[in-house]
Amino acid sequence: CLAAGILTTAKIIRLVSKSLHFAMKSVKTIIPHSAGILTDFFGWLISSMSVAEAFIQKFTDFSIYFMAVDGTKGFMTASRALGGALDGHWGLAITTDGTAQLILSFSTALIGLTSTALVFFVSKARISWSSSIFIGLLAVSVTDFVSTIFSAAIDASFLCYLMDLKDPSRIGKMNPK
């Protein structure tokens, strides 16, 4: 699949950049000026590839949801149709997804911290910090799993909203083809 190839390429570039960035940091003490410029460049490249990976992953997820909701045959056809549905609504898509991810991340962290504190301070049995932290990490992993499901539901709902915006006659209908 084309998206998987692009995503793999971005990951490879990011990993190579990370190792070169680390190497340049080591060399920076020997050759300060030129190594500093290269270190900054590889740091920028790592950030750029991380953003590209996140964008490709989200676009791939949206394309898969589009295939399921619209009944489109084939990933590339769904990707083109998704691009048409997102046309003019990129800001809304980024804002909606960013807000949802922020809320889900904060709630996951809050649940982890709260469960750790509750186990340590409220528990009748004397539980060590390490046991409390383990229970907190367990709560974070379960919450992260549940928030992934909520995130997928939010993405699918947003995609349905975009499809209804593009063609209001589709409202309330699944796979009108």
PDB file of C-alpha atoms in Angstrom:
ATOM      1  CA  CYS A   1       0.000   0.000   0.000  1.00  0.00           C
ATOM      2  CA  LEU A   2       1.264   3.469  -0.885  1.00  0.00           C
ATOM      3  CA  ALA A   3       0.492   5.024   2.518  1.00  0.00           C
ATOM      4  CA  ALA A   4       2.385   2.253   4.326  1.00  0.00           C
ATOM      5  CA  GLY A   5       5.392   2.786   2.049  1.00  0.00           C
ATOM      6  CA  ILE A   6       5.401   6.541   2.651  1.00  0.00           C
ATOM      7  CA  LEU A   7       4.951   6.039   6.394  1.00  0.00           C
ATOM      8  CA  THR A   8       7.813   3.529   6.505  1.00  0.00           C
ATOM      9  CA  THR A   9      10.053   5.905   4.545  1.00  0.00           C
ATOM     10  CA  ALA A  10       9.264   8.741   6.966  1.00  0.00           C
ATOM     11  CA  LYS A  11      10.053   6.473   9.934  1.00  0.00           C
ATOM     12  CA  ILE A  12      13.367   5.388   8.404  1.00  0.00           C
ATOM     13  CA  ILE A  13      14.348   9.021   7.717  1.00  0.00           C
ATOM     14  CA  ARG A  14      13.442   9.923  11.303  1.00  0.00           C
ATOM     15  CA  LEU A  15      15.452   7.020  12.759  1.00  0.00           C
ATOM     16  CA  VAL A  16      18.523   7.798  10.614  1.00  0.00           C
ATOM     17  CA  SER A  17      18.195  11.471  11.559  1.00  0.00           C
ATOM     18  CA  LYS A  18      18.017  10.548  15.247  1.00  0.00           C
ATOM     19  CA  SER A  19      21.225   8.553  15.057  1.00  0.00           C
ATOM     20  CA  LEU A  20      22.981  11.299  13.070  1.00  0.00           C
ATOM     21  CA  HIS A  21      21.653  13.904  15.529  1.00  0.00           C
ATOM     22  CA  PHE A  22      23.125  11.887  18.396  1.00  0.00           C
ATOM     23  CA  ALA A  23      26.438  11.510  16.525  1.00  0.00           C
ATOM     24  CA  MET A  24      26.588  15.253  15.848  1.00  0.00           C
ATOM     25  CA  LYS A  25      25.971  15.980  19.528  1.00  0.00           C
ATOM     26  CA  SER A  26      28.982  13.793  20.341  1.00  0.00           C
ATOM     27  CA  VAL A  27      31.150  15.513  17.707  1.00  0.00           C
ATOM     28  CA  LYS A  28      29.958  18.988  18.766  1.00  0.00           C
ATOM     29  CA  THR A  29      32.643  19.179  21.461  1.00  0.00           C
ATOM     30  CA  ILE A  30      35.385  18.593  18.860  1.00  0.00           C
ATOM     31  CA  ILE A  31      34.048  20.742  15.969  1.00  0.00           C
ATOM     32  CA  PRO A  32      31.653  23.199  17.642  1.00  0.00           C
ATOM     33  CA  HIS A  33      30.359  25.405  14.778  1.00  0.00           C
ATOM     34  CA  SER A  34      29.676  23.026  11.884  1.00  0.00           C
ATOM     35  CA  ALA A  35      28.510  20.231  14.165  1.00  0.00           C
ATOM     36  CA  GLY A  36      26.084  22.673  15.821  1.00  0.00           C
ATOM     37  CA  ILE A  37      24.519  23.548  12.465  1.00  0.00           C
ATOM     38  CA  LEU A  38      24.182  19.862  11.538  1.00  0.00           C
ATOM     39  CA  THR A  39      22.780  19.030  14.976  1.00  0.00           C
ATOM     40  CA  ASP A  40      20.118  21.716  14.537  1.00  0.00           C
ATOM     41  CA  PHE A  41      19.328  20.475  11.021  1.00  0.00           C
ATOM     42  CA  PHE A  42      18.890  16.864  12.146  1.00  0.00           C
ATOM     43  CA  GLY A  43      16.770  18.013  15.097  1.00  0.00           C
ATOM     44  CA  TRP A  44      14.513  19.888  12.668  1.00  0.00           C
ATOM     45  CA  LEU A  45      14.388  16.843  10.366  1.00  0.00           C
ATOM     46  CA  ILE A  46      13.383  14.571  13.264  1.00  0.00           C
ATOM     47  CA  SER A  47      10.537  16.942  14.182  1.00  0.00           C
ATOM     48  CA  SER A  48       9.404  17.227  10.560  1.00  0.00           C
ATOM     49  CA  MET A  49       9.333  13.470  10.078  1.00  0.00           C
ATOM     50  CA  SER A  50       7.386  13.003  13.321  1.00  0.00           C
ATOM     51  CA  VAL A  51       4.754  15.467  12.081  1.00  0.00           C
ATOM     52  CA  ALA A  52       4.675  13.763   8.666  1.00  0.00           C
ATOM     53  CA  GLU A  53       4.222  10.354  10.310  1.00  0.00           C
ATOM     54  CA  ALA A  54       1.345  11.620  12.440  1.00  0.00           C
ATOM     55  CA  PHE A  55      -0.341  13.225   9.407  1.00  0.00           C
ATOM     56  CA  ILE A  56       0.018  10.112   7.244  1.00  0.00           C
ATOM     57  CA  GLN A  57      -1.254   7.889  10.061  1.00  0.00           C
ATOM     58  CA  LYS A  58      -4.309  10.100  10.659  1.00  0.00           C
ATOM     59  CA  PHE A  59      -5.054  10.359   6.909  1.00  0.00           C
ATOM     60  CA  THR A  60      -4.777   6.560   6.636  1.00  0.00           C
ATOM     61  CA  ASP A  61      -7.165   6.108   9.571  1.00  0.00           C
ATOM     62  CA  PHE A  62      -9.642   8.547   8.023  1.00  0.00           C
ATOM     63  CA  SER A  63      -9.396   6.728   4.668  1.00  0.00           C
ATOM     64  CA  ILE A  64     -10.170   3.405   6.314  1.00  0.00           C
ATOM     65  CA  TYR A  65     -13.163   4.938   8.125  1.00  0.00           C
ATOM     66  CA  PHE A  66     -14.267   6.457   4.819  1.00  0.00           C
ATOM     67  CA  MET A  67     -14.139   3.020   3.177  1.00  0.00           C
ATOM     68  CA  ALA A  68     -16.316   1.603   5.967  1.00  0.00           C
ATOM     69  CA  VAL A  69     -18.855   4.435   6.084  1.00  0.00           C
ATOM     70  CA  ASP A  70     -19.118   5.243   2.380  1.00  0.00           C
ATOM     71  CA  GLY A  71     -18.709   1.726   1.025  1.00  0.00           C
ATOM     72  CA  THR A  72     -15.907   2.882  -1.276  1.00  0.00           C
ATOM     73  CA  LYS A  73     -13.964   0.052  -2.871  1.00  0.00           C
ATOM     74  CA  GLY A  74     -10.185   0.343  -2.572  1.00  0.00           C
ATOM     75  CA  PHE A  75      -7.921   2.402  -0.375  1.00  0.00           C
ATOM     76  CA  MET A  76      -6.739   4.827  -3.088  1.00  0.00           C
ATOM     77  CA  THR A  77     -10.315   5.595  -4.157  1.00  0.00           C
ATOM     78  CA  ALA A  78     -11.244   6.207  -0.528  1.00  0.00           C
ATOM     79  CA  SER A  79      -8.194   8.462  -0.081  1.00  0.00           C
ATOM     80  CA  ARG A  80      -9.151  10.580  -3.094  1.00  0.00           C
ATOM     81  CA  ALA A  81     -12.764  10.793  -1.908  1.00  0.00           C
ATOM     82  CA  LEU A  82     -11.545  11.708   1.568  1.00  0.00           C
ATOM     83  CA  GLY A  83      -9.403  14.490   0.115  1.00  0.00           C
ATOM     84  CA  GLY A  84     -12.537  15.838  -1.574  1.00  0.00           C
ATOM     85  CA  ALA A  85     -14.532  15.612   1.661  1.00  0.00           C
ATOM     86  CA  LEU A  86     -11.790  17.413   3.616  1.00  0.00           C
ATOM     87  CA  ASP A  87     -11.404  20.102   0.940  1.00  0.00           C
ATOM     88  CA  GLY A  88     -11.903  23.424   2.688  1.00  0.00           C
ATOM     89  CA  HIS A  89     -12.256  21.760   6.095  1.00  0.00           C
ATOM     90  CA  TRP A  90      -8.610  20.985   6.944  1.00  0.00           C
ATOM     91  CA  GLY A  91      -8.560  23.515   9.783  1.00  0.00           C
ATOM     92  CA  LEU A  92     -11.706  22.005  11.261  1.00  0.00           C
ATOM     93  CA  ALA A  93     -10.228  18.494  10.992  1.00  0.00           C
ATOM     94  CA  ILE A  94      -6.974  19.500  12.690  1.00  0.00           C
ATOM     95  CA  THR A  95      -8.777  21.442  15.429  1.00  0.00           C
ATOM     96  CA  THR A  96     -11.276  18.656  16.122  1.00  0.00           C
ATOM     97  CA  ASP A  97      -8.652  15.928  16.233  1.00  0.00           C
ATOM     98  CA  GLY A  98      -6.209  18.029  18.259  1.00  0.00           C
ATOM     99  CA  THR A  99      -8.862  18.930  20.827  1.00  0.00           C
ATOM    100  CA  ALA A 100     -10.023  15.322  21.133  1.00  0.00           C
ATOM    101  CA  GLN A 101      -6.443  14.051  21.557  1.00  0.00           C
ATOM    102  CA  LEU A 102      -5.674  16.741  24.137  1.00  0.00           C
ATOM    103  CA  ILE A 103      -8.769  15.936  26.204  1.00  0.00           C
ATOM    104  CA  LEU A 104      -8.155  12.177  26.000  1.00  0.00           C
ATOM    105  CA  SER A 105      -4.465  12.582  26.930  1.00  0.00           C
ATOM    106  CA  PHE A 106      -5.242  14.788  29.926  1.00  0.00           C
ATOM    107  CA  SER A 107      -7.965  12.431  31.127  1.00  0.00           C
ATOM    108  CA  THR A 108      -5.627   9.441  30.795  1.00  0.00           C
ATOM    109  CA  ALA A 109      -2.900  11.185  32.797  1.00  0.00           C
ATOM    110  CA  LEU A 110      -5.407  12.386  35.394  1.00  0.00           C
ATOM    111  CA  ILE A 111      -6.829   8.896  35.867  1.00  0.00           C
ATOM    112  CA  GLY A 112      -3.315   7.463  36.256  1.00  0.00           C
ATOM    113  CA  LEU A 113      -2.285  10.057  38.845  1.00  0.00           C
ATOM    114  CA  THR A 114      -5.583   9.843  40.705  1.00  0.00           C
ATOM    115  CA  SER A 115      -5.527   6.056  40.897  1.00  0.00           C
ATOM    116  CA  THR A 116      -1.909   6.085  42.112  1.00  0.00           C
ATOM    117  CA  ALA A 117      -2.731   8.630  44.827  1.00  0.00           C
ATOM    118  CA  LEU A 118      -5.932   6.852  45.856  1.00  0.00           C
ATOM    119  CA  VAL A 119      -4.211   3.488  46.174  1.00  0.00           C
ATOM    120  CA  PHE A 120      -1.334   4.938  48.163  1.00  0.00           C
ATOM    121  CA  PHE A 121      -3.202   7.320  50.476  1.00  0.00           C
ATOM    122  CA  VAL A 122      -6.690   5.830  50.836  1.00  0.00           C
ATOM    123  CA  SER A 123      -5.923   2.128  50.875  1.00  0.00           C
ATOM    124  CA  LYS A 124      -6.338   0.481  54.273  1.00  0.00           C
ATOM    125  CA  ALA A 125      -3.413  -1.844  53.612  1.00  0.00           C
ATOM    126  CA  ARG A 126       0.043  -0.309  53.646  1.00  0.00           C
ATOM    127  CA  ILE A 127       1.028  -0.334  49.990  1.00  0.00           C
ATOM    128  CA  SER A 128       4.472   0.800  48.852  1.00  0.00           C
ATOM    129  CA  TRP A 129       5.055   3.567  46.310  1.00  0.00           C
ATOM    130  CA  SER A 130       6.222   1.052  43.725  1.00  0.00           C
ATOM    131  CA  SER A 131       2.970  -0.926  44.017  1.00  0.00           C
ATOM    132  CA  SER A 132       0.946   2.294  43.794  1.00  0.00           C
ATOM    133  CA  ILE A 133       2.847   3.385  40.705  1.00  0.00           C
ATOM    134  CA  PHE A 134       2.334  -0.049  39.125  1.00  0.00           C
ATOM    135  CA  ILE A 135      -1.429   0.215  39.706  1.00  0.00           C
ATOM    136  CA  GLY A 136      -1.374   3.757  38.313  1.00  0.00           C
ATOM    137  CA  LEU A 137       0.441   2.558  35.165  1.00  0.00           C
ATOM    138  CA  LEU A 138      -2.059  -0.260  34.824  1.00  0.00           C
ATOM    139  CA  ALA A 139      -4.894   2.288  35.063  1.00  0.00           C
ATOM    140  CA  VAL A 140      -3.177   4.441  32.427  1.00  0.00           C
ATOM    141  CA  SER A 141      -2.831   1.502  30.032  1.00  0.00           C
ATOM    142  CA  VAL A 142      -6.501   0.532  30.411  1.00  0.00           C
ATOM    143  CA  THR A 143      -7.586   4.157  30.030  1.00  0.00           C
ATOM    144  CA  ASP A 144      -5.353   4.553  26.981  1.00  0.00           C
ATOM    145  CA  PHE A 145      -6.998   1.511  25.398  1.00  0.00           C
ATOM    146  CA  VAL A 146     -10.478   2.915  26.062  1.00  0.00           C
ATOM    147  CA  SER A 147      -9.467   6.380  24.843  1.00  0.00           C
ATOM    148  CA  THR A 148      -8.224   4.832  21.584  1.00  0.00           C
ATOM    149  CA  ILE A 149     -11.730   3.471  21.044  1.00  0.00           C
ATOM    150  CA  PHE A 150     -13.233   6.882  21.837  1.00  0.00           C
ATOM    151  CA  SER A 151     -10.763   8.527  19.464  1.00  0.00           C
ATOM    152  CA  ALA A 152     -11.798   6.182  16.656  1.00  0.00           C
ATOM    153  CA  ALA A 153     -15.471   6.927  17.370  1.00  0.00           C
ATOM    154  CA  ILE A 154     -14.789  10.682  17.323  1.00  0.00           C
ATOM    155  CA  ASP A 155     -12.922  10.353  14.006  1.00  0.00           C
ATOM    156  CA  ALA A 156     -15.708   8.308  12.434  1.00  0.00           C
ATOM    157  CA  SER A 157     -18.365  10.760  13.669  1.00  0.00           C
ATOM    158  CA  PHE A 158     -16.368  13.683  12.309  1.00  0.00           C
ATOM    159  CA  LEU A 159     -16.016  11.943   8.968  1.00  0.00           C
ATOM    160  CA  CYS A 160     -19.793  11.356   8.836  1.00  0.00           C
ATOM    161  CA  TYR A 161     -20.269  15.061   9.616  1.00  0.00           C
ATOM    162  CA  LEU A 162     -17.982  16.015   6.727  1.00  0.00           C
ATOM    163  CA  MET A 163     -19.809  13.684   4.367  1.00  0.00           C
ATOM    164  CA  ASP A 164     -23.148  15.223   5.429  1.00  0.00           C
ATOM    165  CA  LEU A 165     -21.728  18.705   4.840  1.00  0.00           C
ATOM    166  CA  LYS A 166     -20.676  17.745   1.337  1.00  0.00           C
ATOM    167  CA  ASP A 167     -24.011  16.128   0.463  1.00  0.00           C
ATOM    168  CA  PRO A 168     -26.917  17.030   2.801  1.00  0.00           C
ATOM    169  CA  SER A 169     -29.211  14.474   1.113  1.00  0.00           C
ATOM    170  CA  ARG A 170     -27.119  11.723   2.780  1.00  0.00           C
ATOM    171  CA  ILE A 171     -28.036  12.743   6.335  1.00  0.00           C
ATOM    172  CA  GLY A 172     -29.177   9.682   8.259  1.00  0.00           C
ATOM    173  CA  LYS A 173     -28.295   7.228   5.498  1.00  0.00           C
ATOM    174  CA  MET A 174     -25.516   4.651   5.500  1.00  0.00           C
ATOM    175  CA  ASN A 175     -23.866   3.625   2.247  1.00  0.00           C
ATOM    176  CA  PRO A 176     -26.337   5.309  -0.152  1.00  0.00           C
ATOM    177  CA  LYS A 177     -24.783   3.722  -3.259  1.00  0.00           C
TER     178      LYS A 177
END
